[in-house]
Short mmCIF file of C-alpha atoms and ligand atoms in Angstrom, two decimals:
data_model
loop_
_atom_site.label_atom_id
_atom_site.label_comp_id
_atom_site.label_asym_id
_atom_site.label_seq_id
_atom_site.Cartn_x
_atom_site.Cartn_y
_atom_site.Cartn_z
CA MET I 1 230.75 197.47 -72.00
CA ASN I 2 228.15 195.30 -73.65
CA ARG I 3 225.90 194.09 -70.96
CA PRO I 4 222.24 192.92 -70.61
CA HIS I 5 219.38 195.39 -69.71
CA VAL I 6 219.12 194.96 -65.93
CA ILE I 7 215.90 195.13 -64.15
CA VAL I 8 215.77 194.81 -60.36
CA ASN I 9 212.41 193.80 -58.84
CA CYS I 10 211.39 193.36 -55.11
CA ALA I 11 208.57 193.60 -52.86
CA MET I 12 208.82 195.33 -49.46
CA SER I 13 206.70 196.28 -46.56
CA ALA I 14 205.91 199.91 -45.78
CA ASP I 15 208.90 199.94 -43.39
CA GLY I 16 211.23 198.66 -46.21
CA LYS I 17 211.66 195.12 -45.03
CA VAL I 18 211.80 192.17 -47.51
CA ALA I 19 211.44 189.08 -45.18
CA LEU I 20 210.55 188.15 -41.63
CA PRO I 21 212.97 188.97 -38.66
CA THR I 22 214.07 185.31 -38.96
CA ARG I 23 215.16 185.99 -42.53
CA LYS I 24 212.52 183.65 -43.85
CA GLN I 25 210.24 184.53 -46.65
CA LEU I 26 206.78 185.89 -46.30
CA ARG I 27 204.21 186.82 -48.97
CA ILE I 28 204.50 190.72 -49.32
CA SER I 29 203.20 190.87 -52.85
CA SER I 30 199.50 191.17 -53.68
CA ASP I 31 197.93 188.87 -56.41
CA ASP I 32 198.15 191.67 -58.93
CA ASP I 33 201.89 192.24 -58.10
CA ILE I 34 202.57 188.50 -58.29
CA GLU I 35 201.03 188.38 -61.85
CA ARG I 36 203.27 191.42 -62.84
CA MET I 37 206.31 189.68 -61.42
CA TYR I 38 205.60 186.50 -63.40
CA LYS I 39 205.09 188.52 -66.58
CA LEU I 40 208.23 190.34 -66.09
CA ARG I 41 210.13 187.13 -65.44
CA ASN I 42 208.61 185.62 -68.65
CA GLU I 43 209.88 188.50 -70.57
CA SER I 44 213.42 188.26 -69.31
CA ASP I 45 216.19 185.93 -70.77
CA ALA I 46 217.46 185.24 -67.21
CA VAL I 47 216.57 185.80 -63.52
CA LEU I 48 219.35 186.29 -60.87
CA VAL I 49 219.36 185.78 -57.13
CA GLY I 50 222.11 185.51 -54.40
CA ILE I 51 222.96 182.33 -52.67
CA GLU I 52 221.37 183.37 -49.36
CA THR I 53 218.04 183.66 -51.17
CA ILE I 54 218.38 180.14 -52.30
CA LEU I 55 219.28 178.85 -48.82
CA SER I 56 216.59 180.78 -46.96
CA ASP I 57 213.66 180.57 -49.39
CA ASP I 58 214.43 177.70 -51.81
CA PRO I 59 212.60 179.37 -54.75
CA LYS I 60 211.91 177.58 -58.12
CA LEU I 61 212.54 180.79 -59.94
CA THR I 62 210.42 179.53 -62.91
CA VAL I 63 207.17 181.06 -64.62
CA LYS I 64 203.78 179.69 -63.70
CA GLU I 65 201.31 178.64 -66.43
CA LYS I 66 198.45 180.13 -64.29
CA TYR I 67 199.97 183.61 -64.91
CA VAL I 68 201.43 183.29 -68.35
CA ASN I 69 200.29 181.33 -71.35
CA ASN I 70 203.17 179.31 -73.00
CA PRO I 71 205.79 180.34 -70.45
CA ASN I 72 209.21 180.99 -71.72
CA GLN I 73 211.37 179.78 -68.72
CA PRO I 74 214.21 182.16 -68.20
CA ILE I 75 217.67 180.96 -67.33
CA ARG I 76 218.15 180.97 -63.58
CA ILE I 77 221.39 182.47 -62.28
CA ILE I 78 222.70 182.02 -58.67
CA LEU I 79 225.52 184.20 -57.44
CA ASP I 80 227.46 181.58 -55.24
CA SER I 81 231.15 182.19 -54.81
CA ASN I 82 231.73 179.13 -52.70
CA CYS I 83 229.29 176.67 -54.53
CA ARG I 84 227.00 176.28 -51.60
CA THR I 85 223.84 175.68 -53.64
CA PRO I 86 222.41 172.32 -52.47
CA VAL I 87 222.12 169.84 -55.22
CA ASP I 88 218.44 169.33 -54.31
CA ALA I 89 217.57 173.07 -54.33
CA LEU I 90 214.55 173.82 -56.38
CA ALA I 91 216.23 176.32 -58.52
CA VAL I 92 218.47 173.55 -59.89
CA ASN I 93 215.58 171.30 -60.85
CA ASP I 94 215.00 170.27 -64.36
CA LEU I 95 212.24 172.69 -65.15
CA ALA I 96 214.66 175.26 -66.56
CA LYS I 97 218.35 175.87 -67.21
CA THR I 98 220.58 177.23 -64.28
CA LEU I 99 223.99 178.95 -64.08
CA ILE I 100 225.74 178.90 -60.90
CA ILE I 101 228.32 181.64 -60.88
CA THR I 102 231.27 180.88 -58.50
CA SER I 103 234.68 182.42 -57.84
CA LYS I 104 236.25 178.92 -57.12
CA LYS I 105 236.19 175.51 -58.63
CA CYS I 106 233.11 173.48 -57.75
CA SER I 107 233.10 169.68 -57.63
CA LYS I 108 229.54 169.22 -56.90
CA LYS I 109 227.49 167.14 -59.32
CA PHE I 110 224.24 168.82 -60.50
CA ASN I 111 221.80 167.61 -63.20
CA ASP I 112 222.53 168.26 -66.80
CA ASN I 113 220.53 171.55 -66.93
CA VAL I 114 222.98 173.18 -64.60
CA LYS I 115 226.21 174.75 -65.70
CA VAL I 116 228.80 176.06 -63.08
CA ILE I 117 230.80 178.94 -64.32
CA GLN I 118 233.83 180.36 -62.57
CA CYS I 119 234.04 184.24 -62.85
CA LYS I 120 236.48 186.94 -62.02
CA THR I 121 236.44 188.63 -58.60
CA ASP I 122 236.42 192.29 -57.83
CA GLU I 123 238.77 194.17 -55.48
CA GLU I 124 236.52 193.13 -52.54
CA GLY I 125 236.99 189.49 -53.51
CA GLN I 126 233.28 189.28 -54.70
CA ILE I 127 232.08 188.02 -58.05
CA ASP I 128 232.79 191.00 -60.39
CA LEU I 129 229.49 192.20 -61.74
CA GLY I 130 230.96 193.94 -64.68
CA SER I 131 232.65 190.78 -65.92
CA LEU I 132 229.66 188.66 -65.06
CA LEU I 133 227.22 190.93 -67.16
CA GLU I 134 229.65 190.77 -70.15
CA LEU I 135 229.86 187.11 -69.86
CA LEU I 136 225.92 186.88 -69.81
CA TYR I 137 225.66 189.24 -72.78
CA ASN I 138 228.03 186.96 -74.64
CA LEU I 139 225.67 184.01 -73.82
CA LYS I 140 222.85 186.03 -75.55
CA ILE I 141 221.21 187.17 -72.23
CA LYS I 142 219.89 190.60 -73.20
CA THR I 143 217.37 191.16 -70.41
CA LEU I 144 218.36 190.17 -66.91
CA MET I 145 215.87 190.38 -63.93
CA VAL I 146 217.56 190.58 -60.55
CA GLU I 147 215.19 189.33 -57.86
CA GLY I 148 217.29 189.79 -54.73
CA GLY I 149 218.02 189.34 -51.87
CA SER I 150 219.05 192.50 -50.16
CA THR I 151 222.80 192.11 -50.51
CA ILE I 152 222.58 191.40 -54.26
CA ILE I 153 220.16 194.37 -54.79
CA TRP I 154 222.57 196.63 -52.94
CA THR I 155 225.58 195.58 -54.95
CA PHE I 156 223.75 196.17 -58.33
CA LEU I 157 222.65 199.51 -57.23
CA ASN I 158 226.01 200.49 -55.73
CA LYS I 159 227.90 199.57 -58.93
CA ARG I 160 225.19 201.71 -60.85
CA LEU I 161 224.33 198.54 -62.89
CA VAL I 162 220.46 198.97 -62.77
CA ASP I 163 218.35 200.23 -65.69
CA ASP I 164 214.85 199.70 -64.27
CA PHE I 165 213.99 199.33 -60.70
CA TYR I 166 210.59 198.05 -59.55
CA VAL I 167 209.55 198.26 -56.04
CA TYR I 168 206.11 196.97 -54.81
CA MET I 169 205.37 198.49 -51.33
CA ALA I 170 202.80 196.57 -49.42
CA PRO I 171 200.65 198.36 -46.63
CA LEU I 172 202.44 196.04 -43.96
CA ILE I 173 204.93 196.68 -41.15
CA ILE I 174 207.36 194.14 -40.26
CA GLY I 175 209.86 195.73 -37.99
CA GLY I 176 213.03 194.30 -36.48
CA ILE I 177 216.39 195.96 -36.48
CA LYS I 178 217.99 192.92 -38.19
CA THR I 179 215.16 192.23 -40.57
CA PRO I 180 216.40 192.36 -44.21
CA THR I 181 215.65 195.55 -46.07
CA MET I 182 215.38 196.10 -49.70
CA ALA I 183 219.08 197.09 -49.95
CA ASN I 184 221.54 195.89 -47.15
CA GLY I 185 225.15 195.32 -47.98
CA LYS I 186 227.74 197.76 -46.48
CA GLY I 187 225.93 200.92 -47.32
CA ILE I 188 227.55 204.14 -48.41
CA LYS I 189 230.69 205.35 -46.67
CA SER I 190 230.00 209.06 -47.22
CA ILE I 191 227.21 211.44 -48.55
CA ASP I 192 228.81 211.76 -52.01
CA GLU I 193 228.20 208.08 -52.52
CA LEU I 194 224.47 208.46 -52.13
CA ILE I 195 222.50 206.46 -54.83
CA SER I 196 220.01 208.78 -56.49
CA LEU I 197 216.93 207.46 -58.19
CA GLU I 198 214.55 209.17 -60.39
CA ILE I 199 210.66 208.18 -60.17
CA VAL I 200 209.42 207.07 -63.47
CA LYS I 201 206.00 206.07 -62.41
CA VAL I 202 204.05 205.47 -59.14
CA SER I 203 200.90 203.44 -59.41
CA ARG I 204 198.35 201.71 -57.20
CA LEU I 205 198.55 198.01 -57.45
CA GLY I 206 195.92 196.11 -55.39
CA PRO I 207 196.26 197.20 -51.74
CA GLY I 208 199.82 198.49 -52.46
CA VAL I 209 201.89 200.82 -54.54
CA LEU I 210 204.24 200.02 -57.30
CA PHE I 211 207.32 202.28 -57.90
CA HIS I 212 209.22 202.40 -61.14
CA PHE I 213 212.56 204.03 -60.62
CA LYS I 214 215.63 204.68 -62.81
CA MET I 215 219.01 205.45 -61.59
CA ILE I 216 220.66 208.82 -61.78
CA LYS I 217 224.11 207.51 -62.89
N1 NAP H 1 210.77 190.42 -50.88
C1 NAP H 1 211.57 190.17 -51.94
O1 NAP H 1 211.39 190.68 -53.14
C2 NAP H 1 212.80 189.23 -51.75
C3 NAP H 1 213.35 188.61 -52.87
C4 NAP H 1 214.52 187.82 -52.67
C5 NAP H 1 214.94 187.62 -51.34
N2 NAP H 1 214.38 188.21 -50.34
C6 NAP H 1 214.94 187.96 -48.89
O2 NAP H 1 216.30 188.54 -48.98
C7 NAP H 1 216.98 187.77 -47.86
C8 NAP H 1 218.27 187.18 -48.42
O3 NAP H 1 219.07 188.30 -48.74
P1 NAP H 1 220.59 188.39 -48.32
O4 NAP H 1 220.89 189.83 -48.42
O5 NAP H 1 220.73 187.70 -47.03
O6 NAP H 1 221.26 187.48 -49.47
P2 NAP H 1 221.28 187.41 -50.94
O7 NAP H 1 221.29 188.87 -51.56
O8 NAP H 1 220.34 186.47 -51.52
O9 NAP H 1 222.72 186.69 -51.26
C9 NAP H 1 223.90 187.33 -50.79
C10 NAP H 1 225.09 186.50 -51.03
O10 NAP H 1 225.42 186.36 -52.46
C11 NAP H 1 226.73 186.10 -52.62
N3 NAP H 1 227.35 186.95 -53.62
C12 NAP H 1 228.09 186.30 -54.69
N4 NAP H 1 228.52 187.36 -55.42
C13 NAP H 1 228.03 188.54 -54.85
C14 NAP H 1 228.32 189.80 -55.28
N5 NAP H 1 228.97 190.24 -56.26
N6 NAP H 1 227.73 190.84 -54.39
C15 NAP H 1 227.03 190.56 -53.30
N7 NAP H 1 226.76 189.13 -52.96
C16 NAP H 1 227.38 188.18 -53.75
C17 NAP H 1 227.44 186.26 -51.32
O11 NAP H 1 227.60 184.97 -50.76
P3 NAP H 1 229.03 184.17 -51.16
O12 NAP H 1 230.09 185.09 -50.72
O13 NAP H 1 228.90 182.92 -50.42
O14 NAP H 1 228.98 184.07 -52.62
C18 NAP H 1 226.41 186.87 -50.47
O15 NAP H 1 226.44 186.62 -49.20
C19 NAP H 1 216.10 186.54 -47.52
O16 NAP H 1 215.54 186.90 -46.20
C20 NAP H 1 214.94 186.46 -48.56
O17 NAP H 1 213.73 186.05 -47.99
C21 NAP H 1 213.25 189.06 -50.44
#
């Protein structure tokens, strides 16, 4: 299958959490990690998040001039089967192009920078990531940065569709049994479905640690 190079990037606490117990965003990354994240975003053709991240954090998903000279704004992609993206969400503003990927028809009116694309679903009725990646490749998206949230990261890992996986671990503890972790979703059903990673590099970054993993497929 022709597909983009997929990079997953996330920031977690030392107990593996990626948000507050209320699911609201908090700043986990250090300044150095934020700069690294913006550079990675700038080098990507597109950045992708799930609809719940849009609804809880309302991210812009653009590149800030402060971190990158002459930013190249990647295409923003939202996985949103039921077209729940608010028309005033920051990720559909006119600072960059956005693709909203749905599994149903969507009658909402977004601005001209936004395209809604209906995609095939998989056996579980979710947007089929294989078909989606092929579609993105045909749109000339060769590098895709997946930024979360937990369910989306789980799905990409579980489908073995990740080429590079960066995890910044901050020296913080958030706690909470329902707090989103780096990979939520349904989890594996049996031990032979374990997702194995290989450590490419571990480096100290500001007060935290950056892990670069690859998947053992
Ligand atoms: N620290 C970090 O690096 C970081 C980064 C981003 C987000 N976050 C946090 O992550 C949390 C949100 O994560 P989340 O797990 O609740 O939601 P999410 O991963 O952002 O979005 C999940 C939703 O995406 C939709 N979706 C469409 N196609 C899918 C597919 N093939 N596979 C899976 N989902 C698909 C589903 O909704 P539909 O069925 O309606 O389509 C699903 O419920 C927030 O608390 C946010 O703050 C943290």
